[in-house]
Amino acid sequence: MNTNIELSLLDAEEKEMLNYIWNHIPEEDRQGMTQTDVLLVLDLMDDYLVENGLLEEDEQAGEMTYLDGEIDETEQLEYLIQATKEQGHHLTSTQIQLIMDGELQYGIEKGYYQEEE
């Protein structure tokens, strides 16, 4: 899909999250990345959650329901590294980890997640 078209289809909250995550990534780590890469990793994060029974998708309603459970971050990172390679994207494990960290920080700021003590 054309990158500009894909980005233009985002709603206001999705654009806010994307920009937050993008700006969370240090400039030197953005080398070779695009915002579309961030979207891909976010989509793959959801795929991981679905495969592990932590996210249910109601296709008719177009809604996602997050379920309680623990996420093995190491396993999730390994899944994302492999999945991005399969998609033909060449992101480093550091870049993927930074996207994951940015998504977590965004979620904490918005009250979607609670920080562990």
Coordinates of C-alpha atoms in Angstrom, one line a residue:
M1 CA 0.0 0.0 0.0
N2 CA 1.2 3.5 -0.7
T3 CA 2.7 4.9 2.5
N4 CA 0.9 8.3 2.2
I5 CA -2.4 6.7 1.7
E6 CA -1.9 4.3 4.6
L7 CA -1.0 7.1 6.9
S8 CA -3.9 9.2 5.7
L9 CA -6.3 6.5 6.7
L10 CA -5.4 6.8 10.4
D11 CA -7.9 8.4 12.8
A12 CA -6.8 11.3 15.1
E13 CA -6.0 9.0 18.0
E14 CA -3.9 6.6 15.8
K15 CA -2.0 9.6 14.4
E16 CA -1.4 10.9 17.9
M17 CA 0.0 7.5 19.0
L18 CA 2.1 7.1 15.9
N19 CA 3.6 10.6 16.3
Y20 CA 4.2 9.9 20.0
I21 CA 6.0 6.7 19.3
W22 CA 8.0 8.1 16.4
N23 CA 9.2 11.0 18.5
H24 CA 10.0 8.6 21.4
I25 CA 12.6 6.9 19.1
P26 CA 16.0 8.7 19.2
E27 CA 16.8 10.2 15.8
E28 CA 19.9 8.0 15.3
D29 CA 17.8 4.9 15.8
R30 CA 15.3 6.0 13.2
Q31 CA 17.9 5.6 10.4
G32 CA 16.4 3.4 7.7
M33 CA 12.9 3.5 9.3
T34 CA 9.7 5.0 8.3
Q35 CA 6.5 5.6 10.2
T36 CA 5.0 2.8 8.1
D37 CA 7.5 0.5 9.8
V38 CA 6.1 1.6 13.2
L39 CA 2.6 0.8 12.0
L40 CA 3.7 -2.6 10.9
V41 CA 5.2 -3.4 14.3
L42 CA 2.0 -2.2 16.0
D43 CA -0.1 -4.4 13.8
L44 CA 2.2 -7.3 14.5
M45 CA 2.0 -6.6 18.2
D46 CA -1.8 -7.1 17.9
D47 CA -1.3 -10.3 15.9
Y48 CA 0.9 -11.6 18.7
L49 CA -1.7 -10.8 21.3
V50 CA -4.4 -12.5 19.2
E51 CA -2.3 -15.6 18.8
N52 CA -1.7 -15.7 22.6
G53 CA -5.3 -15.2 23.5
L54 CA -4.8 -11.7 24.9
L55 CA -6.8 -9.9 22.3
E56 CA -10.1 -10.8 20.7
E57 CA -11.2 -9.4 17.4
D58 CA -14.9 -8.9 16.6
E59 CA -14.7 -8.5 12.8
Q60 CA -18.4 -7.7 12.5
A61 CA -18.3 -4.9 15.0
G62 CA -14.8 -3.9 14.0
E63 CA -13.7 -3.8 17.6
M64 CA -10.9 -5.3 19.6
T65 CA -11.1 -6.4 23.2
Y66 CA -7.9 -6.7 25.2
L67 CA -8.0 -9.5 27.8
D68 CA -6.2 -9.8 31.1
G69 CA -3.0 -11.8 31.0
E70 CA 0.8 -11.6 31.1
I71 CA 2.9 -10.8 28.1
D72 CA 6.3 -12.4 27.8
E73 CA 8.2 -9.4 26.4
T74 CA 11.2 -11.5 25.3
E75 CA 8.9 -13.9 23.4
Q76 CA 7.0 -11.0 21.9
L77 CA 10.2 -9.3 20.8
E78 CA 11.4 -12.5 19.1
Y79 CA 8.0 -12.9 17.4
L80 CA 8.2 -9.3 16.1
I81 CA 11.8 -9.7 14.9
Q82 CA 10.8 -12.8 12.9
A83 CA 7.5 -11.4 11.6
T84 CA 9.1 -8.1 10.4
K85 CA 11.7 -10.1 8.5
E86 CA 8.9 -12.3 6.9
Q87 CA 7.2 -9.0 5.9
G88 CA 10.4 -7.9 4.1
H89 CA 11.2 -5.1 6.6
H90 CA 14.8 -4.9 7.9
L91 CA 14.3 -3.4 11.4
T92 CA 16.9 -4.0 14.1
S93 CA 15.9 -5.6 17.4
T94 CA 16.7 -2.2 19.0
Q95 CA 14.3 -0.4 16.7
I96 CA 11.6 -2.9 17.4
Q97 CA 12.2 -2.6 21.1
L98 CA 12.0 1.2 20.9
I99 CA 8.6 0.9 19.2
M100 CA 7.4 -1.4 21.9
D101 CA 8.7 0.9 24.6
G102 CA 7.0 3.9 22.9
E103 CA 3.7 2.1 22.7
L104 CA 3.9 1.2 26.4
Q105 CA 4.8 4.7 27.4
Y106 CA 1.9 6.1 25.3
G107 CA -0.4 3.6 26.9
I108 CA 0.7 4.5 30.4
E109 CA 0.3 8.3 29.7
K110 CA -3.2 7.6 28.3
G111 CA -4.2 5.4 31.3
Y112 CA -4.5 2.2 29.2
Y113 CA -1.7 0.5 31.1
Q114 CA -0.4 0.8 34.7
E115 CA 3.2 0.9 35.5
E116 CA 4.5 -2.0 37.4
E117 CA 6.1 -1.2 40.8

